[in-house]
mmCIF file of C-alpha atoms in Angstrom:
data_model
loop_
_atom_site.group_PDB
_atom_site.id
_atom_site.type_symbol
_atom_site.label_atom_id
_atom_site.label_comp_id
_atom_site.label_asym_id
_atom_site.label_seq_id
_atom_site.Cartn_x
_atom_site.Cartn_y
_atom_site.Cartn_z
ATOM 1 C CA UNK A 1 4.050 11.081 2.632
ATOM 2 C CA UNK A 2 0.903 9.322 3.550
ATOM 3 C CA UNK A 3 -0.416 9.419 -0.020
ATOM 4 C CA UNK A 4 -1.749 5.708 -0.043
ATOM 5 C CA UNK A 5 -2.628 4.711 3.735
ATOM 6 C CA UNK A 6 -6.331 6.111 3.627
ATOM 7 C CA UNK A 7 -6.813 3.934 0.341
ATOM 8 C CA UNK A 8 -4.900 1.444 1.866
ATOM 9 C CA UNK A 9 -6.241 0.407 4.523
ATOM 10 C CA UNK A 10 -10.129 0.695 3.746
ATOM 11 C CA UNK A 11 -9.524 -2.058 1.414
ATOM 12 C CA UNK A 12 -10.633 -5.194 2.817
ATOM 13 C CA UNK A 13 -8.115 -7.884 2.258
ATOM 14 C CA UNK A 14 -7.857 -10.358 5.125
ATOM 15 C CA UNK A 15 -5.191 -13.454 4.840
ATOM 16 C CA UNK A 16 -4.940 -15.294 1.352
ATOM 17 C CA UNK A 17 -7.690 -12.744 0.107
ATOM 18 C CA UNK A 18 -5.151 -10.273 -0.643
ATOM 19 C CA UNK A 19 -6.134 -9.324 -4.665
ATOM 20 C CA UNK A 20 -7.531 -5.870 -4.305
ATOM 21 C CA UNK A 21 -4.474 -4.958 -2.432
ATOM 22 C CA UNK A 22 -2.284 -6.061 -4.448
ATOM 23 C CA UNK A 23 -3.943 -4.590 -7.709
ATOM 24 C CA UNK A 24 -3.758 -1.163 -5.571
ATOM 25 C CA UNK A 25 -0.579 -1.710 -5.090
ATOM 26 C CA UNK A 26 0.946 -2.713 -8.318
ATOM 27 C CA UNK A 27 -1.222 0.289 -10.089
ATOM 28 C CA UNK A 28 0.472 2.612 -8.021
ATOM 29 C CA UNK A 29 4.230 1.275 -8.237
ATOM 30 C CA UNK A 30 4.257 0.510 -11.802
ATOM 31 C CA UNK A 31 6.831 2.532 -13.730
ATOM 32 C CA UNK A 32 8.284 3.805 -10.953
ATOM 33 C CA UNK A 33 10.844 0.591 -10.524
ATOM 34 C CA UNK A 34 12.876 -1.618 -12.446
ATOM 35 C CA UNK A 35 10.804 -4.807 -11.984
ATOM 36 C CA UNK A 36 7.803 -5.939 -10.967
ATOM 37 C CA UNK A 37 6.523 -9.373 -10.634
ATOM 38 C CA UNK A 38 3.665 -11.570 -9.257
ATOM 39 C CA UNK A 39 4.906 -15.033 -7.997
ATOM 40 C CA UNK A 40 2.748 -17.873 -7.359
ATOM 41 C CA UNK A 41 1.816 -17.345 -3.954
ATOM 42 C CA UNK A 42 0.336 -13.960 -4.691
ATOM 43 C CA UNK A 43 3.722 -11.679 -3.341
ATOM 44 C CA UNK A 44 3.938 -8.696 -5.392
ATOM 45 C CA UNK A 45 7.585 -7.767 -5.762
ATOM 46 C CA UNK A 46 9.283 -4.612 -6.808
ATOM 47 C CA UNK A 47 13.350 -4.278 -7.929
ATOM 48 C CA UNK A 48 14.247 -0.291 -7.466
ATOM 49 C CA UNK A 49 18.683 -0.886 -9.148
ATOM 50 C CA UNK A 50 20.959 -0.108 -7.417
ATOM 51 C CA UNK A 51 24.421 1.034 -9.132
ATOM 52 C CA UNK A 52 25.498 -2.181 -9.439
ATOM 53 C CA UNK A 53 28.298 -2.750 -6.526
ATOM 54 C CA UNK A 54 26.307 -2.683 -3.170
ATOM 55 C CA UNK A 55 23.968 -6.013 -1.906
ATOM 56 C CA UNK A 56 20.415 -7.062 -2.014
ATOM 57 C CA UNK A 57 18.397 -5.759 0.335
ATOM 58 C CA UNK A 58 14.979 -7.061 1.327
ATOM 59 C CA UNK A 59 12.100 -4.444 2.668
ATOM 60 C CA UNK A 60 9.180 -6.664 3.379
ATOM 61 C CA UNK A 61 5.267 -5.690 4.527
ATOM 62 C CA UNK A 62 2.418 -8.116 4.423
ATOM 63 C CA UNK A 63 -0.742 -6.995 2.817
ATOM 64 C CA UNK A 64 -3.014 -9.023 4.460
ATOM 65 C CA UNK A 65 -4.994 -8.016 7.633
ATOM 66 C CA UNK A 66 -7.090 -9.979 10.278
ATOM 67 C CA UNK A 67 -10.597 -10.820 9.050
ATOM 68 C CA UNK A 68 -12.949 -13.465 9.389
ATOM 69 C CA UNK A 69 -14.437 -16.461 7.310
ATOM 70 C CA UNK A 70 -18.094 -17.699 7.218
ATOM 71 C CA UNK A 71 -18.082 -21.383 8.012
ATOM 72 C CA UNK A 72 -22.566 -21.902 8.143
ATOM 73 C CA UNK A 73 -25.385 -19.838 7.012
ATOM 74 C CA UNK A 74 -27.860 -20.873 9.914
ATOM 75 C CA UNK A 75 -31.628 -21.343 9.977
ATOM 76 C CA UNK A 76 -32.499 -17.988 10.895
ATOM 77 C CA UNK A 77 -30.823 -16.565 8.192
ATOM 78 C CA UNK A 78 -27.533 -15.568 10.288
ATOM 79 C CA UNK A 79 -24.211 -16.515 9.698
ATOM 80 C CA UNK A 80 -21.508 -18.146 12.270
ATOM 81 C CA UNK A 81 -18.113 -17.490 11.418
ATOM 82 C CA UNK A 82 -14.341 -18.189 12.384
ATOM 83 C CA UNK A 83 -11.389 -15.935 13.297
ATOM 84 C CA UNK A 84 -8.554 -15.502 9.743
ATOM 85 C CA UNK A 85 -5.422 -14.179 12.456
ATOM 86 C CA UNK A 86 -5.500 -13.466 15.796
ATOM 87 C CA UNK A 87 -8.743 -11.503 16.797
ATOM 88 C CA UNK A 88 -9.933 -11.535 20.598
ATOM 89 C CA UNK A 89 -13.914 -11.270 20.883
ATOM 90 C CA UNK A 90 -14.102 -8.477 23.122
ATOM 91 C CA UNK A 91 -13.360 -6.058 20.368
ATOM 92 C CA UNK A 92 -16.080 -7.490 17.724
ATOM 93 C CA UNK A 93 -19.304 -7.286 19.271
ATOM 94 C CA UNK A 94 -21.331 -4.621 17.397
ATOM 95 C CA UNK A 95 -18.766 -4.177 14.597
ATOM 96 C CA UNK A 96 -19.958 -3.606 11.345
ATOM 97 C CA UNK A 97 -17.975 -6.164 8.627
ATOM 98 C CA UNK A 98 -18.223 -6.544 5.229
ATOM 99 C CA UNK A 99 -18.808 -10.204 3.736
ATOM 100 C CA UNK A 100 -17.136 -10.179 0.379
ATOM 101 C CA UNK A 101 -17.702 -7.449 -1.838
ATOM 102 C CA UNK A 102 -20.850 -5.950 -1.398
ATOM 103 C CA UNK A 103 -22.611 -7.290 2.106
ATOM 104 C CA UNK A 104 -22.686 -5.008 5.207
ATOM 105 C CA UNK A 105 -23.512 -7.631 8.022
ATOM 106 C CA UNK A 106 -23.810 -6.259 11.846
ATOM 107 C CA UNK A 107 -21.298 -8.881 14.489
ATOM 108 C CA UNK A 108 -23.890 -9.690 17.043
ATOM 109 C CA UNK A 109 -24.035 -10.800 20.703
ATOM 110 C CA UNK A 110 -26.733 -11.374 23.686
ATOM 111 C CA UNK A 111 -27.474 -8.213 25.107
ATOM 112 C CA UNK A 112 -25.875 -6.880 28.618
ATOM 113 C CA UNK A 113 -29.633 -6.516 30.114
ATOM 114 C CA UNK A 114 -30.253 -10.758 29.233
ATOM 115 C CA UNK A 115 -26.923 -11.864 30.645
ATOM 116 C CA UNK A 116 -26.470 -13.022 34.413
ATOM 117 C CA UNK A 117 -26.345 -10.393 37.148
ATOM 118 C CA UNK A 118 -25.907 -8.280 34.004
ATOM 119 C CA UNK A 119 -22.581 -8.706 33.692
ATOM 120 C CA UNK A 120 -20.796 -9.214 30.166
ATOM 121 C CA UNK A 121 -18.868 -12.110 29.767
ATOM 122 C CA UNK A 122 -16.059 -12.763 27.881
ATOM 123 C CA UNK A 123 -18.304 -15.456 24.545
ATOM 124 C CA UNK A 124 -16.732 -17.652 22.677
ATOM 125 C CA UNK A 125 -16.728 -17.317 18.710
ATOM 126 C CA UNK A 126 -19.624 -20.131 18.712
ATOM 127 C CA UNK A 127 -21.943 -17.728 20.365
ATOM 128 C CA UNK A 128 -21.374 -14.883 17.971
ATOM 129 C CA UNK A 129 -23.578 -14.645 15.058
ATOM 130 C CA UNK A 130 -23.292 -11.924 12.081
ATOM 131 C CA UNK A 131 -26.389 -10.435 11.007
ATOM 132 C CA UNK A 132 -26.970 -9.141 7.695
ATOM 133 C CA UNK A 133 -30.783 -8.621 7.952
ATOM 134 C CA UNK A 134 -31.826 -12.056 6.100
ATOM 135 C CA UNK A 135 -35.059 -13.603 7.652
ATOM 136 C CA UNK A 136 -33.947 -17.143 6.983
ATOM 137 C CA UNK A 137 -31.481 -19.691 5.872
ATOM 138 C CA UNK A 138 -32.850 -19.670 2.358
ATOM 139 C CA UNK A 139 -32.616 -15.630 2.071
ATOM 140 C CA UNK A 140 -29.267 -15.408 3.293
ATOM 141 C CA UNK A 141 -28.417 -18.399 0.950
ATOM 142 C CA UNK A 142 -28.888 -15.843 -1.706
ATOM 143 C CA UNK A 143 -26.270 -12.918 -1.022
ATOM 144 C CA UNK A 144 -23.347 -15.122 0.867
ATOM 145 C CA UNK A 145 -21.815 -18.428 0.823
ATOM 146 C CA UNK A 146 -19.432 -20.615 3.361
ATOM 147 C CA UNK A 147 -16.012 -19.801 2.957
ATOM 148 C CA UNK A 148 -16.697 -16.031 2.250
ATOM 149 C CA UNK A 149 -14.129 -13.896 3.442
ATOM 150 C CA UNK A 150 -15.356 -11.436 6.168
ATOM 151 C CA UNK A 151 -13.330 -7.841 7.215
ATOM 152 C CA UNK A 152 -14.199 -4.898 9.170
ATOM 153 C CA UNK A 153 -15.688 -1.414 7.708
ATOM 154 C CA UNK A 154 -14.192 1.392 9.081
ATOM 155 C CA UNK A 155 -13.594 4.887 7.418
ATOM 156 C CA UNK A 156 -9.925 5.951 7.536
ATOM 157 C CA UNK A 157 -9.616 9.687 10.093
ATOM 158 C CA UNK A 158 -6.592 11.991 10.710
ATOM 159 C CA UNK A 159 -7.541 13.708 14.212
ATOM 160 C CA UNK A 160 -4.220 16.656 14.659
ATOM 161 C CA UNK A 161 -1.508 13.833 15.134
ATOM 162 C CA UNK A 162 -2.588 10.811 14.632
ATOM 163 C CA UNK A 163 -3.984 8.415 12.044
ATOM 164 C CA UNK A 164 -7.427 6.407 13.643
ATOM 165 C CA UNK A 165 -7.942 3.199 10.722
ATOM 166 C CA UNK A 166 -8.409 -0.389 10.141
ATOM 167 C CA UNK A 167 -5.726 -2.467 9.199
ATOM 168 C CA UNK A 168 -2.796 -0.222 10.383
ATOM 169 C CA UNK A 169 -1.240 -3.506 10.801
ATOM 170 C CA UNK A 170 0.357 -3.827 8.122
ATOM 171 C CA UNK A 171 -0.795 -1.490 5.539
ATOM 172 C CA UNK A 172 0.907 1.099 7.548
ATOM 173 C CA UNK A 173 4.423 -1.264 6.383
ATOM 174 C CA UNK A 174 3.395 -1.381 2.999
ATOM 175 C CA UNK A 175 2.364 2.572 2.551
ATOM 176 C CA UNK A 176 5.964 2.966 4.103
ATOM 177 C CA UNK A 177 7.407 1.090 0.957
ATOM 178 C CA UNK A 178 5.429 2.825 -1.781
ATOM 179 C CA UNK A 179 6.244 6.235 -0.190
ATOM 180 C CA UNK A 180 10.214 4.519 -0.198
ATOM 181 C CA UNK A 181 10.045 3.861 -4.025
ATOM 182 C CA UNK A 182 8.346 7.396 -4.686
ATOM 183 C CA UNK A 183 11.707 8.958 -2.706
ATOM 184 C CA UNK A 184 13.522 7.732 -5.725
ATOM 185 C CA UNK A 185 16.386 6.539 -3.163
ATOM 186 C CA UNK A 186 19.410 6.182 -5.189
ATOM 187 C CA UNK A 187 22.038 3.620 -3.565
ATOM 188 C CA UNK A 188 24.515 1.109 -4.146
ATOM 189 C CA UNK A 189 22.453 -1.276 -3.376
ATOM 190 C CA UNK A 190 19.473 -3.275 -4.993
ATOM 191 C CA UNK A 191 16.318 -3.003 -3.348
ATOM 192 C CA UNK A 192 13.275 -5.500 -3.407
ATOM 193 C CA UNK A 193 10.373 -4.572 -1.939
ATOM 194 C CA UNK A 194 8.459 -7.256 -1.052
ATOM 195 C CA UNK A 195 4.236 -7.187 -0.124
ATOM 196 C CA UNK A 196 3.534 -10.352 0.972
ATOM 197 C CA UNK A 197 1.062 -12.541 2.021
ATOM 198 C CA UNK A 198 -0.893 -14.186 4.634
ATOM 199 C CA UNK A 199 1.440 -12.921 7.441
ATOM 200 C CA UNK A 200 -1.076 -13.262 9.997
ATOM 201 C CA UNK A 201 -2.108 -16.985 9.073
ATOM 202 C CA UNK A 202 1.306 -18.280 9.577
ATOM 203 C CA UNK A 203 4.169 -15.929 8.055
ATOM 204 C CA UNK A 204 3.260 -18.048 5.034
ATOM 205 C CA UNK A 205 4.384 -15.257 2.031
ATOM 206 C CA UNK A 206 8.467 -15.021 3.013
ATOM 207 C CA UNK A 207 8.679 -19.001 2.546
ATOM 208 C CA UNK A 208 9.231 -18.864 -1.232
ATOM 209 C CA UNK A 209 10.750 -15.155 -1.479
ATOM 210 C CA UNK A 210 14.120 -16.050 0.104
ATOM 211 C CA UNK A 211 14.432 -18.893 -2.503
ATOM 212 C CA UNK A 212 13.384 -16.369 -5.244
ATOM 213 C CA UNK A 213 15.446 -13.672 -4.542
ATOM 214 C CA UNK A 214 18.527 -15.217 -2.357
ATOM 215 C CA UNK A 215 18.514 -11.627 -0.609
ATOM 216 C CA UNK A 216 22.031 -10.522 1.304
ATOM 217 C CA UNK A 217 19.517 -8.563 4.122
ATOM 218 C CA UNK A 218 15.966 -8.235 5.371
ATOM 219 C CA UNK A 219 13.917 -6.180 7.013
ATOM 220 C CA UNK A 220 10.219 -6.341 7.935
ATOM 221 C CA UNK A 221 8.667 -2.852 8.155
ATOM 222 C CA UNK A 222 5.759 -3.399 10.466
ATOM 223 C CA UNK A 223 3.575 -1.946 12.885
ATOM 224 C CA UNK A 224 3.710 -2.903 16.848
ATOM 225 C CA UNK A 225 1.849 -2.982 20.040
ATOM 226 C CA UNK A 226 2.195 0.334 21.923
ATOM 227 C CA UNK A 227 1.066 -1.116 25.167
ATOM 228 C CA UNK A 228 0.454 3.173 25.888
ATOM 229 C CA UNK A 229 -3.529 2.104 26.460
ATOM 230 C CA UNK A 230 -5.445 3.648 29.124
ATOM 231 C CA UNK A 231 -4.996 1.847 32.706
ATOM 232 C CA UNK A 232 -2.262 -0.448 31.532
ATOM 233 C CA UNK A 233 1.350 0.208 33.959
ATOM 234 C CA UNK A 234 4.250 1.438 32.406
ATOM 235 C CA UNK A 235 6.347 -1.047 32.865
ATOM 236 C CA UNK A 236 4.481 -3.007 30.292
ATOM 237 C CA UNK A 237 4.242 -1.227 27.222
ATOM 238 C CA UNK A 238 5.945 -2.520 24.375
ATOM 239 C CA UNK A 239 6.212 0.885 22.914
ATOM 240 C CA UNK A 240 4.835 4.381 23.163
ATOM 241 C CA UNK A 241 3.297 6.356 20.241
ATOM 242 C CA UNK A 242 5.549 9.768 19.592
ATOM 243 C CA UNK A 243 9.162 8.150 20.498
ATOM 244 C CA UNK A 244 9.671 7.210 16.974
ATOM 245 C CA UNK A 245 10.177 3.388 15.171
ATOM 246 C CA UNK A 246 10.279 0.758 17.247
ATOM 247 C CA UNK A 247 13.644 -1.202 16.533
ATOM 248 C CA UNK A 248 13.366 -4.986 17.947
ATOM 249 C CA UNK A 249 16.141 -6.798 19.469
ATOM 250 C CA UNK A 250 13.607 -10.676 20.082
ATOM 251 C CA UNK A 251 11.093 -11.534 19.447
ATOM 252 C CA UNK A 252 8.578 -14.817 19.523
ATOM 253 C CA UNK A 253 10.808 -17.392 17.748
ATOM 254 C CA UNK A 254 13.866 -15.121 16.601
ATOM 255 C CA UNK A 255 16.378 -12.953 18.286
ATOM 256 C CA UNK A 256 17.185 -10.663 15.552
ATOM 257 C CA UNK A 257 20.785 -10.690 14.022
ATOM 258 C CA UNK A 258 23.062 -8.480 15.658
ATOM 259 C CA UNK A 259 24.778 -6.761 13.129
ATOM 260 C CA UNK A 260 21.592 -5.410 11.796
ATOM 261 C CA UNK A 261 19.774 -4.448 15.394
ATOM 262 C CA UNK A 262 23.035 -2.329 15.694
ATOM 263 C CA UNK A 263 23.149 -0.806 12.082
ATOM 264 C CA UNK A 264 19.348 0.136 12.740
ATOM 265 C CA UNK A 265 20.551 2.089 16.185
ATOM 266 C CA UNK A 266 23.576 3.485 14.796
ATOM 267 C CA UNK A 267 21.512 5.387 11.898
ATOM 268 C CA UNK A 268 19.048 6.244 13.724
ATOM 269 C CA UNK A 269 21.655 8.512 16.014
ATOM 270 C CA UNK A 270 24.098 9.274 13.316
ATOM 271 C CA UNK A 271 20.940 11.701 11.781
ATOM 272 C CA UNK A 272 19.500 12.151 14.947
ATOM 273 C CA UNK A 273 16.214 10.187 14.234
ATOM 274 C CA UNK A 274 14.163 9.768 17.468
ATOM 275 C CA UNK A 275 13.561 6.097 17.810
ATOM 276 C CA UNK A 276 12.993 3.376 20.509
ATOM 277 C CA UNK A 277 13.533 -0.288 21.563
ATOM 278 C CA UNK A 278 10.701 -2.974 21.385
ATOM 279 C CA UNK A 279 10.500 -3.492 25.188
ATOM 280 C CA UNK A 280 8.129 -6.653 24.921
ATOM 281 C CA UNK A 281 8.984 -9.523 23.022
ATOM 282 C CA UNK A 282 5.294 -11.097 22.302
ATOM 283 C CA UNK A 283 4.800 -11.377 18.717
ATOM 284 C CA UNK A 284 6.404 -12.533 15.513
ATOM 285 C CA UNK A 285 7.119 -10.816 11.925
ATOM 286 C CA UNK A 286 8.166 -11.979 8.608
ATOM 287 C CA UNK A 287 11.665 -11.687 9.581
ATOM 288 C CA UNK A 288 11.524 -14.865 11.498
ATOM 289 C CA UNK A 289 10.839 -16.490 8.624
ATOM 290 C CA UNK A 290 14.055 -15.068 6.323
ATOM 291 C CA UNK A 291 15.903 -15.672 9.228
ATOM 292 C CA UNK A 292 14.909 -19.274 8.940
ATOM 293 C CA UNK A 293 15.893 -19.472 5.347
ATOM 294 C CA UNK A 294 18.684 -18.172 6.553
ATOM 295 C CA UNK A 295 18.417 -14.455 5.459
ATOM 296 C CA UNK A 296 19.674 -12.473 8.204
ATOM 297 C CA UNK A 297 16.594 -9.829 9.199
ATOM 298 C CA UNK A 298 15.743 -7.032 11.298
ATOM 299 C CA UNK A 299 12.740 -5.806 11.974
ATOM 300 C CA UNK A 300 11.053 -2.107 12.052
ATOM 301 C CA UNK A 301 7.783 -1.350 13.082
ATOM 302 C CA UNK A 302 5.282 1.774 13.794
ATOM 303 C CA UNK A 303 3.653 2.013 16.882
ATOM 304 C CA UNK A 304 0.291 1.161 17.172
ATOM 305 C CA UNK A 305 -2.404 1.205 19.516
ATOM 306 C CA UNK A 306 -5.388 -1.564 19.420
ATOM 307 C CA UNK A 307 -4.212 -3.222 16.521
ATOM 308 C CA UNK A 308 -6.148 -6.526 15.417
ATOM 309 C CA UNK A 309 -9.202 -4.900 16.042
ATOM 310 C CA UNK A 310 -11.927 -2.699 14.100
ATOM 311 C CA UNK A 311 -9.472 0.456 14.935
ATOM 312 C CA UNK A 312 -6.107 0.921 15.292
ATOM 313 C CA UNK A 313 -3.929 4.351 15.799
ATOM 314 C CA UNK A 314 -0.564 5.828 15.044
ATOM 315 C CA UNK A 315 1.568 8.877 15.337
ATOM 316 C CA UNK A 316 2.130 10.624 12.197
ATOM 317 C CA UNK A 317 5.548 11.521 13.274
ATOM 318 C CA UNK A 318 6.757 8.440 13.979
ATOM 319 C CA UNK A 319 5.361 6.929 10.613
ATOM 320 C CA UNK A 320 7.412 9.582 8.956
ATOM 321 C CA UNK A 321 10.792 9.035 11.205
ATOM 322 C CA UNK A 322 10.107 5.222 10.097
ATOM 323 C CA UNK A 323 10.503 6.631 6.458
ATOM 324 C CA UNK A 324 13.657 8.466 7.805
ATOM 325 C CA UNK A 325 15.287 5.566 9.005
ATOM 326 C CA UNK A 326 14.563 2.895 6.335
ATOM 327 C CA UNK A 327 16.356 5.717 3.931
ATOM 328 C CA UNK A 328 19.631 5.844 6.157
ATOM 329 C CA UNK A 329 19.871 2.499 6.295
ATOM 330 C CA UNK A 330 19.611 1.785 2.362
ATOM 331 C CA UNK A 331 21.887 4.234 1.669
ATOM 332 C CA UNK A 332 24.772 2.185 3.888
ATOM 333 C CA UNK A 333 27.435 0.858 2.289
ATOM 334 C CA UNK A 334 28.960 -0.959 5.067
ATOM 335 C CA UNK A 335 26.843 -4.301 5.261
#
């Protein structure tokens, strides 16, 4: 297990910018399934056979990750940019990001010591400013261009039990499926797994991959707030990291279909896999969107601390009981 995540998730690959990750992906999967297609949206999809008498199940993970965009290359040679997901300001300023390929740019803010009374205030995206060391408009003109896609640099770490990287959310999902296809599960059941696209733009990958596949059962494999962060009460975390997958019963636009909520809890304690409940329902996954095409979908997630930020963290253990369960419940029979 965790052969892929370091890779993974130092690729930068924010929403609709998704190649590299996908090439990464496919390199590693090929010959190891059935089938394996590109469709037109840019969802890479992989048939593991069943033996020919059980349903079509659906694992889903998006690929994408939250990034930025450059929208003006400004006179003094630094660029303003514009959120791709949902990324809060407060974690940005300072961050090194990458714009494209090759350009290491520094995410840049008025100092503490020139803002009033010295106290930092919350800025607004129009205030920020990335610098990449250009002297003017006409310099930086040279190495990027408007509509580049921007993502954070940071180098994957395992410190004892836990996993400290970028884009935990969701490559974290999607090292849980290529680690599912290298188990070699054999079931009754067909198996698509699905790495999708532009999740955090809109849950825009699922809209064509119900249609494609006309699935029996989905399930997103994601990661989720903890809510475990220093100073926040325990009566509102969404999770803790160590108590296992996080199995959600709602969330933001879908109340997940029963029938699968209760298969999840029922293999969990019939092999006596530590898991726990989703507590807060903030948030959506790709499973609102089968659900919508009318795909009934659960949803499983990692807990994760910080995520859509420059650093996230997990438990190993519970990234492994995540692999647990997902196996259980393929091998059912019973859907």
């Amino acid at each position: 297990m965790l052969k892929y995540l370091k890779e993974l998730t130092e690729i930068s690959g924010p929403s609709g910018n998704e190649d590299a990750v996908r090439e990464y992906i496919k390199e590693k999967i090929s010959g190891k399934v059935d089938e394996i297609f590109i469709d037109r949206m840019g969802n890479l999809i992989a048939l593991k056979k069943g033996k020919g008498n059980g349903k079509k199940i659906l694992l889903d993970a998006h690929m994408d990750e939250v990034g930025f965009m450059v929208t003006n290359i400004n006179e003094d040679g630094t660029l303003s940019f514009a959120p791709v997901g949902g990324v809060d300001t407060r974690v940005i300023i300072g961050k090194k990001v990458r714009i494209g390929r090759e350009i290491v740019g520094v995410i840049g803010y008025k100092a503490i010591h020139l803002q009033k009374d010295g106290y930092m205030n919350t800025p607004k995206y129009s205030e920020l400013k990335i610098d990449i060391g250009a002297k003017s408009k006409a310099e930086a003109e040279k190495q990027v261009k408007i509509g580049d896609y921007v993502s954070f640099i940071t180098s994957y770490e395992e410190q004892g039990e836990y996993i400290i990287a970028k884009a935990l959310d969701d490559r974290c999902g999607c090292s849980v499926l290529m680690d599912l296809i290298d188990e070699n599960i054999e079931t009754e059941n067909d198996i698509y797994f699905a790495f999708t696209v532009q999740e955090e733009t809109g849950l825009r990958g699922p809209a064509i991959i119900a249609e494609q596949l006309k699935a029996d059962i989905a399930i997103a494999v994601e990661t989720t707030t903890s809510g475990d962060d220093p100073e926040l009460e325990k009566q509102l975390w969404s999770t803790h990291l160590g108590d296992g997958p996080a199995i959600t019963f709602m969330h933001s636009g879908y109340v997940v279909h029963q029938a699968i909520f209760e298969k999840l809890i029922e293999t969990a304690k019939q092999l006596n896999i530590p898991f726990q409940y989703k507590m807060r329902t903030v948030g959506g996954t790709n499973a609102r969107r089968y659900a919508l095409t009318g795909i009934p979908a659960g949803v499983v997630s990692v807990p994760a601390r910080y995520i859509h930020s420059p650093v996230s963290v997990i438990n190993k253990k519970d990234y492994e009981h995540t692999i647990s369960l997902l196996k259980g419940f393929l091998r059912r029979t019973d859907f």
